Coordinates of C-alpha atoms in Angstrom, one line a residue:
Chain A
M161 CA -25.2 13.9 5.8
V162 CA -26.2 11.9 2.9
A163 CA -27.4 8.2 3.8
P164 CA -25.8 5.0 1.2
A165 CA -28.4 4.6 -1.6
P166 CA -30.6 1.2 -0.8
V167 CA -28.8 -0.7 -3.5
T168 CA -32.1 -3.2 -3.8
T169 CA -34.8 -0.6 -5.2
A170 CA -32.5 0.6 -7.7
V171 CA -33.2 -2.7 -10.1
G172 CA -36.7 -1.9 -10.9
G173 CA -36.6 1.8 -10.9
G174 CA -33.8 1.7 -13.5
A175 CA -35.9 -0.7 -15.7
K176 CA -39.0 1.6 -15.3
A177 CA -36.7 4.9 -16.3
S178 CA -35.1 3.0 -19.5
P179 CA -38.5 2.1 -21.7
R180 CA -36.4 1.8 -24.9
H181 CA -35.0 -1.8 -23.5
D182 CA -38.4 -2.7 -22.5
N183 CA -39.4 -4.4 -25.9
R184 CA -36.6 -6.6 -26.1
G185 CA -37.8 -8.9 -23.4
P186 CA -36.0 -9.8 -19.9
S187 CA -33.6 -12.1 -21.2
S188 CA -31.6 -10.0 -23.7
K189 CA -32.0 -7.1 -21.1
S190 CA -30.4 -9.0 -18.3
F191 CA -28.0 -10.0 -21.0
L192 CA -26.9 -6.3 -21.7
A193 CA -27.1 -5.3 -18.0
W194 CA -24.1 -8.1 -17.9
L195 CA -22.3 -6.9 -20.7
V196 CA -21.6 -3.6 -19.0
V197 CA -19.3 -5.4 -16.2
V198 CA -17.8 -7.7 -19.0
P199 CA -14.7 -5.3 -19.4
F200 CA -13.9 -5.3 -15.9
L201 CA -14.4 -9.4 -15.5
A202 CA -12.3 -10.0 -18.4
Y203 CA -9.4 -7.4 -17.1
V204 CA -9.3 -8.4 -13.6
G205 CA -9.3 -12.1 -14.7
T206 CA -6.3 -12.0 -17.3
F207 CA -4.1 -9.8 -15.0
L208 CA -5.2 -10.9 -11.5
V209 CA -7.0 -14.1 -11.6
Y210 CA -4.7 -15.9 -14.3
P211 CA -1.6 -15.0 -13.2
T212 CA -2.1 -16.2 -9.6
A213 CA -4.0 -19.4 -10.8
L214 CA -0.7 -19.9 -13.0
V215 CA 1.4 -19.9 -9.7
L216 CA -1.1 -21.9 -7.7
A217 CA -1.2 -24.9 -10.2
G218 CA 2.2 -24.6 -11.0
S219 CA 3.0 -25.1 -7.1
F220 CA 1.7 -28.7 -7.9
Q221 CA 3.5 -29.2 -11.1
D222 CA 7.0 -30.8 -12.0
S223 CA 8.8 -29.5 -15.2
D224 CA 6.8 -31.4 -17.4
G225 CA 3.2 -30.5 -16.3
G226 CA 2.8 -33.6 -14.2
F227 CA 1.4 -33.6 -10.9
T228 CA 3.5 -33.7 -8.0
L229 CA 3.8 -32.4 -4.4
A230 CA 7.9 -32.6 -4.6
N231 CA 7.7 -28.7 -4.9
L232 CA 5.7 -28.0 -1.8
A233 CA 7.6 -30.7 0.0
D234 CA 10.6 -29.2 -0.5
L235 CA 9.5 -26.0 1.0
T236 CA 9.4 -28.0 4.2
R237 CA 13.3 -28.4 4.7
G238 CA 16.4 -27.0 4.1
A239 CA 17.6 -23.7 2.9
Y240 CA 13.4 -22.7 1.7
L241 CA 12.3 -23.7 5.3
R242 CA 15.2 -21.6 7.1
A243 CA 13.8 -18.6 4.5
F244 CA 9.9 -19.2 5.9
L245 CA 11.2 -19.3 9.5
R246 CA 13.2 -15.9 8.9
S247 CA 10.7 -14.0 6.9
V248 CA 8.1 -15.0 9.7
E249 CA 10.3 -13.8 12.7
L250 CA 11.5 -10.8 10.6
S251 CA 7.6 -9.8 9.9
A252 CA 6.6 -10.7 13.5
I253 CA 9.4 -8.5 15.3
T254 CA 9.1 -5.5 12.6
A255 CA 5.2 -6.1 13.2
L256 CA 5.7 -6.0 17.0
L257 CA 8.1 -2.9 16.8
G258 CA 5.7 -1.1 14.7
A259 CA 2.5 -1.6 16.6
V260 CA 4.0 -0.5 19.9
F261 CA 5.8 2.9 18.4
G262 CA 3.0 3.4 15.9
A263 CA 0.4 3.5 18.4
L264 CA 2.4 5.6 20.5
L265 CA 3.0 8.1 17.6
S266 CA -1.1 7.9 16.6
W267 CA -2.0 8.6 19.9
A268 CA 0.0 11.6 19.6
V269 CA -1.2 13.0 16.9
A270 CA -4.6 12.3 17.5
V271 CA -4.9 14.5 20.7
G272 CA -3.9 17.1 18.5
D273 CA -6.1 19.4 16.2
R274 CA -7.7 17.2 13.7
E275 CA -7.0 19.7 10.6
G276 CA -3.9 21.1 11.9
L277 CA -0.5 20.7 10.1
P278 CA 1.0 18.8 12.3
R279 CA -1.5 15.8 12.1
R280 CA -1.5 16.1 8.2
A281 CA 2.1 16.3 7.7
V282 CA 2.8 12.6 9.8
V283 CA -0.3 11.4 7.8
A284 CA 1.1 12.3 4.2
G285 CA 4.5 11.5 5.6
A286 CA 3.4 7.9 6.9
G287 CA 1.8 7.2 3.7
V288 CA 4.8 7.8 2.0
L289 CA 7.2 5.6 4.1
A290 CA 4.5 3.1 4.3
Q291 CA 3.7 2.1 0.6
F292 CA 5.8 4.1 -1.8
G293 CA 8.9 3.9 0.1
G294 CA 10.5 0.9 -1.0
V295 CA 14.2 1.4 -2.7
P296 CA 14.1 4.9 -1.5
L297 CA 14.2 3.8 2.1
A298 CA 17.3 1.5 1.3
F299 CA 19.1 4.3 -0.2
A300 CA 18.3 6.4 3.2
F301 CA 19.5 3.9 5.2
L302 CA 23.0 3.8 3.2
A303 CA 22.9 7.7 3.3
T304 CA 22.2 7.4 7.2
I305 CA 24.4 4.3 8.6
G306 CA 26.1 2.9 5.4
F307 CA 30.0 2.5 5.1
Q308 CA 30.1 6.0 4.4
G309 CA 26.9 7.2 6.1
F310 CA 26.5 10.6 7.7
V311 CA 25.7 8.9 11.4
T312 CA 28.7 6.1 10.5
Q313 CA 31.1 9.3 9.9
F314 CA 29.9 11.3 12.7
L315 CA 30.2 8.4 15.4
R316 CA 33.6 7.7 13.5
D317 CA 35.1 11.2 13.7
S318 CA 33.8 12.4 16.9
F319 CA 33.6 9.2 19.2
G320 CA 35.7 6.6 17.7
I321 CA 32.7 4.2 17.4
D322 CA 32.6 1.8 14.4
L323 CA 28.9 0.8 13.3
F324 CA 30.3 -2.2 11.7
A325 CA 32.6 -3.6 13.9
T326 CA 30.7 -6.5 14.1
G327 CA 30.2 -7.2 10.3
A328 CA 28.0 -5.6 7.4
W329 CA 25.1 -6.2 9.6
L330 CA 23.2 -3.5 8.2
F331 CA 22.8 -5.8 4.8
E332 CA 22.0 -8.6 6.8
L333 CA 18.8 -9.7 8.9
P334 CA 19.4 -7.1 11.4
G335 CA 19.7 -4.1 8.8
L336 CA 16.3 -5.6 7.4
T337 CA 14.7 -5.4 10.6
L338 CA 15.8 -2.1 11.4
V339 CA 14.6 -0.7 7.8
Y340 CA 12.0 -2.6 8.0
T341 CA 10.2 -0.7 11.0
F342 CA 10.7 2.6 9.0
F343 CA 7.8 1.6 7.2
Q344 CA 5.7 -0.5 9.3
I345 CA 5.9 2.3 12.2
P346 CA 4.1 4.5 9.7
L347 CA 1.5 1.9 8.4
M348 CA 0.7 1.3 11.9
V349 CA -0.1 5.1 12.0
I350 CA -2.2 4.7 8.8
V351 CA -4.4 2.0 10.1
F352 CA -4.6 2.7 13.8
L353 CA -5.3 6.4 13.8
P354 CA -9.0 5.9 12.8
A355 CA -9.4 3.6 15.7
L356 CA -8.3 6.2 18.0
D357 CA -10.3 9.1 16.4
G358 CA -13.1 6.6 17.0
L359 CA -12.7 7.0 20.8
R360 CA -15.6 9.2 22.3
P361 CA -14.4 12.0 24.5
Q362 CA -17.4 11.3 26.4
W363 CA -15.7 8.6 27.7
R364 CA -13.4 10.1 28.9
E365 CA -15.3 12.9 30.2
A366 CA -17.4 10.4 32.1
M367 CA -14.1 8.4 33.7
D368 CA -12.6 11.8 34.8
S369 CA -16.1 13.0 36.5
L370 CA -15.9 10.0 38.3
G371 CA -12.7 10.3 39.5
G372 CA -10.6 7.6 37.5
S373 CA -6.9 8.4 36.8
S374 CA -5.7 8.3 33.3
W375 CA -4.5 4.7 34.1
T376 CA -7.9 3.4 35.2
Y377 CA -9.3 4.7 31.9
W378 CA -6.6 3.3 29.8
R379 CA -7.0 0.1 31.5
H380 CA -10.8 -0.3 31.5
V381 CA -11.9 2.0 28.9
G382 CA -9.5 2.9 26.2
G383 CA -7.2 -0.5 26.4
P384 CA -10.3 -2.7 25.8
V385 CA -11.8 -0.8 23.1
L386 CA -8.9 -0.3 21.4
M387 CA -7.3 -4.1 21.7
P388 CA -9.5 -5.5 18.7
A389 CA -8.1 -2.7 16.4
F390 CA -4.4 -3.2 17.6
L391 CA -4.4 -6.5 16.9
G392 CA -6.1 -6.4 13.8
A393 CA -2.7 -3.8 12.9
L394 CA -0.6 -6.3 14.2
L395 CA -1.5 -9.1 11.7
L396 CA -2.1 -6.3 8.9
L397 CA 1.6 -5.2 9.5
F398 CA 2.9 -8.9 9.5
A399 CA 1.1 -9.4 6.0
N400 CA 2.7 -6.1 5.0
A401 CA 6.6 -7.0 6.0
F402 CA 6.2 -10.6 4.8
S403 CA 5.2 -9.4 1.5
A404 CA 7.6 -6.6 1.2
Y405 CA 9.9 -7.1 -1.5
A406 CA 11.9 -3.5 -3.1
T407 CA 13.5 -2.4 0.1
A408 CA 14.9 -6.2 0.6
A409 CA 15.9 -6.4 -3.2
A410 CA 17.6 -2.8 -3.1
L411 CA 19.6 -3.6 0.0
V412 CA 20.8 -7.2 0.0
S413 CA 21.9 -8.0 -3.5
Q414 CA 24.2 -11.0 -2.1
G415 CA 22.2 -14.3 -0.9
S416 CA 18.6 -14.7 -0.1
P417 CA 17.8 -14.6 3.6
I418 CA 14.2 -13.9 3.3
V419 CA 11.5 -16.1 0.9
P420 CA 11.0 -12.9 -1.3
L421 CA 14.8 -12.8 -2.4
Q422 CA 14.8 -16.4 -2.8
I423 CA 11.5 -15.9 -5.4
R424 CA 13.8 -13.3 -7.0
G425 CA 16.3 -16.1 -7.3
F426 CA 13.8 -18.1 -9.5
L427 CA 12.9 -15.0 -11.8
T428 CA 16.6 -14.0 -12.6
G429 CA 17.4 -17.8 -13.3
E430 CA 20.1 -18.5 -10.7
V431 CA 18.8 -21.8 -9.7
L432 CA 18.6 -25.4 -10.9
L433 CA 17.3 -26.2 -14.3
G434 CA 13.7 -28.0 -14.7
R435 CA 12.7 -26.9 -10.8
E436 CA 11.3 -23.6 -11.9
N437 CA 8.0 -24.9 -10.7
L438 CA 9.7 -24.3 -6.9
G439 CA 9.6 -20.7 -7.5
K440 CA 5.8 -21.1 -7.5
A441 CA 5.7 -23.3 -4.9
L442 CA 7.5 -20.3 -2.5
G443 CA 4.9 -18.0 -4.2
L444 CA 2.0 -20.3 -3.1
G445 CA 3.6 -20.9 0.6
M446 CA 3.8 -16.5 0.8
V447 CA 0.2 -16.3 -0.5
V448 CA -0.9 -19.1 2.4
V449 CA 0.9 -17.4 5.2
V450 CA -0.5 -13.6 4.1
G451 CA -3.7 -14.9 3.2
V452 CA -4.3 -16.7 7.0
A453 CA -3.0 -13.0 8.2
M454 CA -5.3 -10.9 6.2
G455 CA -8.4 -13.5 7.1
L456 CA -7.6 -13.1 10.6
Y457 CA -7.4 -9.2 10.2
A458 CA -11.0 -9.3 8.6
V459 CA -12.3 -11.4 11.4
V460 CA -10.8 -9.1 14.3
Q461 CA -12.2 -6.1 11.9
R462 CA -15.3 -7.1 12.2
R463 CA -15.3 -7.4 15.7
F464 CA -13.9 -4.0 15.8
A465 CA -16.8 -2.6 13.6
R466 CA -18.9 -2.7 16.2
W467 CA -17.1 0.2 18.3
Q468 CA -16.7 2.3 15.5
R469 CA -20.3 3.8 14.7
Chain B
M284 CA -4.9 19.4 41.2
A285 CA -5.7 15.6 39.1
A286 CA -7.3 18.0 36.7
V287 CA -4.1 20.4 36.5
T288 CA -1.3 17.7 36.4
R289 CA -3.2 15.4 33.7
P290 CA -3.2 17.7 30.8
T291 CA 0.4 18.4 31.4
G292 CA 1.6 15.1 32.0
R293 CA -0.1 14.1 28.9
A294 CA 1.2 17.3 26.8
V295 CA 4.6 15.9 28.0
A296 CA 4.4 12.7 27.2
R297 CA 3.1 13.7 23.5
F298 CA 5.9 15.9 23.0
V299 CA 8.5 13.3 23.9
I300 CA 7.1 11.0 21.6
L301 CA 6.9 13.1 18.7
L302 CA 10.1 14.5 19.3
V303 CA 11.5 11.0 19.5
L304 CA 9.7 9.2 16.7
G305 CA 10.0 12.7 14.7
A306 CA 14.0 12.7 14.8
F307 CA 14.0 8.6 13.9
F308 CA 12.3 9.5 11.2
L309 CA 13.9 12.7 10.0
L310 CA 17.3 11.6 10.3
P311 CA 17.4 9.2 7.4
L312 CA 15.9 12.4 5.2
V313 CA 18.9 14.5 6.7
A314 CA 21.2 12.3 5.9
M315 CA 19.9 11.8 2.5
A316 CA 20.4 15.6 1.8
E317 CA 23.5 15.6 3.7
F318 CA 25.0 12.3 1.7
S319 CA 23.5 14.0 -2.1
T320 CA 24.9 17.6 -1.4
R321 CA 28.8 16.0 -0.8
G322 CA 31.6 17.6 -2.7
A323 CA 35.6 17.0 -3.0
G324 CA 37.3 17.1 0.3
G325 CA 34.1 18.2 2.5
T326 CA 32.8 20.6 0.3
R327 CA 29.1 21.1 -0.3
S328 CA 28.1 20.3 -4.0
L329 CA 24.9 20.1 -5.5
A330 CA 26.6 18.1 -8.5
S331 CA 24.7 14.9 -7.7
W332 CA 21.1 16.6 -8.1
A333 CA 22.6 18.5 -11.3
A334 CA 23.3 14.8 -12.8
I335 CA 19.9 14.0 -12.4
V336 CA 19.1 15.9 -15.3
D337 CA 22.4 15.5 -16.9
D338 CA 21.5 11.4 -16.9
P339 CA 19.7 10.6 -20.1
D340 CA 18.8 7.0 -19.0
L341 CA 17.3 8.5 -15.5
V342 CA 15.5 11.4 -17.3
E343 CA 14.0 8.7 -19.8
A344 CA 13.0 6.4 -16.4
I345 CA 11.6 9.4 -15.1
L346 CA 9.4 10.0 -17.7
V347 CA 8.5 6.3 -18.0
S348 CA 7.3 6.5 -14.9
V349 CA 5.3 9.6 -15.1
Q350 CA 3.4 8.2 -18.1
L351 CA 2.6 5.2 -16.3
A352 CA 1.6 6.7 -13.5
V353 CA -1.0 8.3 -15.9
T354 CA -2.2 5.8 -17.4
S355 CA -2.8 3.3 -14.7
S356 CA -4.7 5.8 -12.9
L357 CA -7.0 6.4 -16.3
V358 CA -7.1 2.4 -16.6
V359 CA -8.1 1.9 -13.4
L360 CA -10.8 4.4 -13.4
A361 CA -11.8 3.5 -16.9
L362 CA -12.5 0.0 -15.4
L363 CA -13.9 0.6 -11.9
V364 CA -16.8 3.7 -12.4
P365 CA -18.8 2.1 -15.1
T366 CA -18.6 -1.1 -13.3
M367 CA -18.9 0.2 -9.6
T368 CA -22.2 2.6 -11.2
W369 CA -23.1 -0.4 -12.9
I370 CA -23.6 -2.8 -10.3
R371 CA -24.9 -0.3 -7.7
L372 CA -27.6 0.5 -9.6
R373 CA -28.6 -2.6 -11.6
L374 CA -26.7 -5.8 -10.5
P375 CA -26.3 -5.5 -6.8
A376 CA -25.8 -9.4 -6.9
L377 CA -22.5 -8.9 -8.1
R378 CA -20.9 -6.3 -5.7
R379 CA -19.7 -8.9 -3.5
L380 CA -17.5 -10.7 -6.2
V381 CA -16.6 -7.4 -7.6
E382 CA -15.2 -5.9 -3.9
F383 CA -13.1 -9.4 -3.5
L384 CA -11.8 -9.3 -6.9
C385 CA -10.9 -5.7 -6.2
L386 CA -9.5 -6.5 -2.9
L387 CA -7.3 -9.5 -4.0
P388 CA -4.1 -8.0 -4.6
V389 CA -4.1 -7.0 -1.1
A390 CA -3.5 -10.8 -0.2
I391 CA -1.4 -11.7 -2.9
P392 CA 2.4 -10.3 -2.6
A393 CA 3.4 -8.0 -5.7
I394 CA 6.4 -10.5 -5.8
V395 CA 4.3 -13.7 -6.0
L396 CA 2.0 -11.8 -8.7
V397 CA 5.0 -11.3 -10.9
V398 CA 5.8 -15.2 -11.1
G399 CA 2.4 -15.3 -12.7
M400 CA 2.9 -12.4 -14.7
A401 CA 6.2 -13.4 -16.2
P402 CA 4.9 -16.0 -18.7
L403 CA 1.9 -13.6 -19.3
Y404 CA 4.1 -10.7 -20.3
A405 CA 5.8 -12.8 -23.0
W406 CA 2.7 -12.5 -24.8
V407 CA 1.7 -9.1 -24.0
N408 CA 5.0 -7.7 -25.5
Y409 CA 4.5 -10.5 -28.3
F410 CA 1.6 -8.5 -29.2
L411 CA 2.3 -5.2 -28.2
G412 CA 5.8 -5.1 -28.5
D413 CA 7.9 -4.1 -25.2
S414 CA 7.2 -0.7 -24.3
P415 CA 7.5 0.1 -20.6
L416 CA 4.1 1.1 -20.8
T417 CA 2.7 -2.3 -20.7
L418 CA 3.5 -2.2 -17.6
T419 CA 0.0 -0.5 -17.1
F420 CA -1.5 -3.7 -17.3
A421 CA 0.0 -4.7 -14.3
Y422 CA -0.2 -1.3 -12.0
A423 CA -3.8 -0.9 -12.7
V424 CA -4.3 -4.6 -10.8
L425 CA -1.8 -3.0 -8.1
V426 CA -3.7 0.4 -7.5
L427 CA -7.1 -1.9 -7.8
P428 CA -8.2 -2.1 -3.6
F429 CA -6.7 2.0 -3.4
A430 CA -9.0 2.8 -6.1
Y431 CA -11.8 0.4 -5.2
R432 CA -12.0 1.8 -1.5
A433 CA -11.8 5.4 -2.8
I434 CA -14.6 5.0 -5.5
D435 CA -16.9 3.3 -3.2
A436 CA -16.5 5.9 -0.1
G437 CA -17.5 8.5 -2.9
L438 CA -20.3 6.5 -4.4
S439 CA -21.6 5.6 -1.2
A440 CA -22.0 9.3 -0.2
I441 CA -24.4 10.6 -3.0
D442 CA -27.8 9.3 -3.6
L443 CA -26.7 7.3 -6.8
T444 CA -30.2 5.7 -7.4
T445 CA -32.0 9.1 -7.4
L446 CA -29.5 11.2 -9.4
A447 CA -29.4 8.4 -11.8
E448 CA -33.2 8.1 -12.3
A449 CA -33.7 11.8 -12.3
A450 CA -31.5 11.7 -15.1
R451 CA -32.8 9.1 -17.0
G452 CA -36.4 10.4 -16.6
L453 CA -35.3 13.4 -18.1
G454 CA -33.8 11.2 -21.3
A455 CA -30.1 11.1 -20.7
S456 CA -28.6 8.4 -21.9
W457 CA -26.5 5.8 -19.7
G458 CA -23.4 7.3 -21.1
A459 CA -24.4 10.8 -20.1
V460 CA -25.3 9.5 -16.5
L461 CA -22.2 8.5 -15.8
L462 CA -20.5 11.1 -17.4
R463 CA -22.5 14.1 -16.6
V464 CA -23.9 13.0 -13.4
V465 CA -21.9 10.4 -11.6
V466 CA -18.5 11.3 -12.6
P467 CA -18.9 15.1 -11.3
N468 CA -20.5 14.1 -8.1
I469 CA -17.7 12.0 -7.0
R470 CA -14.7 13.8 -8.4
T471 CA -13.2 14.3 -5.2
A472 CA -13.1 10.4 -5.0
L473 CA -11.9 10.0 -8.5
L474 CA -9.1 12.7 -7.5
G475 CA -8.0 11.1 -4.4
A476 CA -8.0 7.3 -6.4
S477 CA -5.8 8.9 -8.9
L478 CA -3.4 10.5 -6.4
L479 CA -3.1 7.4 -4.6
S480 CA -2.6 5.4 -7.8
V481 CA 0.4 8.2 -9.1
A482 CA 2.2 7.8 -5.8
L483 CA 2.0 4.0 -6.0
V484 CA 3.2 3.5 -9.3
L485 CA 6.1 6.3 -9.2
G486 CA 7.6 4.2 -6.2
E487 CA 6.8 0.8 -7.3
F488 CA 10.0 -1.4 -8.2
T489 CA 9.0 -5.1 -7.7
I490 CA 7.0 -5.8 -10.8
A491 CA 9.4 -3.4 -12.8
S492 CA 12.4 -4.9 -11.8
L493 CA 11.6 -8.3 -12.5
L494 CA 9.7 -8.0 -15.6
N495 CA 13.1 -6.2 -16.6
F496 CA 11.4 -2.4 -17.6
D497 CA 13.3 0.8 -17.0
T498 CA 11.1 2.8 -14.3
L499 CA 12.2 5.5 -12.1
Q500 CA 12.8 3.2 -9.1
V501 CA 14.7 0.2 -11.1
R502 CA 16.7 2.9 -12.8
V503 CA 17.4 4.7 -9.0
N504 CA 18.4 1.2 -8.1
L505 CA 20.9 0.3 -10.7
L506 CA 22.5 4.0 -10.1
G507 CA 23.1 2.8 -6.7
K508 CA 25.9 0.4 -7.7
R509 CA 27.6 3.4 -9.7
D510 CA 27.0 6.6 -7.9
A511 CA 25.3 6.5 -4.7
G512 CA 25.5 10.5 -4.5
V513 CA 22.9 10.7 -7.7
S514 CA 21.0 7.5 -6.2
I515 CA 20.2 9.4 -3.1
A516 CA 19.5 12.6 -4.5
V517 CA 16.9 10.8 -6.8
S518 CA 15.3 8.6 -3.7
L519 CA 15.0 12.1 -1.7
L520 CA 13.1 13.8 -4.7
S521 CA 10.9 10.7 -5.4
L522 CA 10.0 10.6 -1.6
L523 CA 9.6 14.8 -1.4
I524 CA 7.0 14.1 -4.5
A525 CA 5.2 11.3 -3.1
F526 CA 4.8 13.2 0.0
A527 CA 3.9 16.3 -1.9
L528 CA 0.9 14.2 -3.6
L529 CA 0.0 12.7 -0.3
F530 CA -0.3 16.3 1.5
L531 CA -2.3 17.3 -1.5
L532 CA -4.7 14.2 -0.8
S533 CA -5.2 15.2 2.6
F534 CA -6.8 18.5 1.5
V535 CA -8.5 17.0 -1.0
G536 CA -10.3 14.2 1.6
R537 CA -11.4 17.2 3.8
R538 CA -14.7 18.0 2.4
R539 CA -15.8 14.3 3.2
R540 CA -14.0 14.3 6.7
D541 CA -16.3 17.2 8.1
T542 CA -19.5 15.6 6.8
A543 CA -18.4 12.5 8.4
V544 CA -17.5 14.8 11.9
E545 CA -21.0 16.2 11.5
E546 CA -22.5 13.1 11.3
G547 CA -20.7 11.6 14.4

């Protein structure tokens, strides 16, 4: 309805409307203009850029502050390499599961009423589980399939099935995979639903009137149009699982199978003295992996923007 | 024939998907409700729920989280609204930089951010005391991307330049432009940004737990080791509160979506 304000015209127009500033000369005026942005830049500089720089710089320092590549070299072997590989595996599997089931759920919601309650409820529920679940999600699973969980007891009492016959898998990688899909599917709904909404009903109608089937529609129109959005979402889900910490921390109290939990070990001081910067190197490794995924996401997103208008 | 079978086939597929995935997602919630109402000897009891208000540490933690939610939303709005407005009006050259900085927390996992924040917080706590409310600084950073997107959408939907020029032409100060012209015009976006921030802060665990502050989620996690019933009751409660907030948000966003539909 309202077009975005053309930003470039604002500079001259704003200056004309402020005669008070005119007699101070152009340099003090632009100085004052910059002054307004200083609180934001100072804040973000202190609480976002500085801590990040600290982690990045620390990765290349030994305990005396000298330059070293030993921290990064350690990431490429032993327990740290295994943790990275497991994190990548966990993120990739849950991203794939989340993307497929999330796309199906998005479709089921998208074909319904846009302003309807089911859609609102699914979108709000997806927001909760995808972004704010964290610790509660871990406890939800303890209540469901923990040792005394609802489903565990039901299966044991009614069918004599022991969920934990093969060990405490809920507190290990298989458990994490299951719990992670509980925030991956919802995240997929959040990011994929707008793409589905972008599909024009006219395309479907055109296909129908030309005698095409549902299958031909998805194979030749819907599928290709949605593919970039799907791939983009897959990358976002991967980055999301890779960054996740709270659920895993609440579920896994012993051992550090994945990278975020290994970083916890460094922060809570359960590590070799003098190797504190190894934790920062793990952080750098995470930033690189997540950064690559997010960078690819941005590229895919830009391609996909063509279909959104 | 095809016209008749296709809609029904689609309806069946839709029904099956909603049923299966709905059950998949509701089961843990039902299990939480069941678990948290277990009494002695197979009876039902609300003892775990009553214990929430009887635990002073937990109540304290809830209050801390609620205060943090309020302060973090206020700080992020106070930082972003003047900056983003000003940049659109007077400093468009900075727009890319501000956007980049605001979206940066998406690419930096919270667990990594906390590694860098730990030494910073040694200083913060030295100067400001070790009140958990100092977490506001970290949380305002966490909610930055969400708040940025919401406010950016709000500012894009109004003709900011014309509004600001008109107000300035009538003699309004920049402060008045901001508080009496811009803020009322983007109040839906501001409300949306605040609700998202509140929900995010109420659910935050990583930073609070590793900087050793007792917030709601940290307390829930601790409780889990001692009294599973209460921790599961609080978990369910916090999920329901977040759901209520986001459900509310879907109505807040409605007006904007309606106009978007008209456009499309």
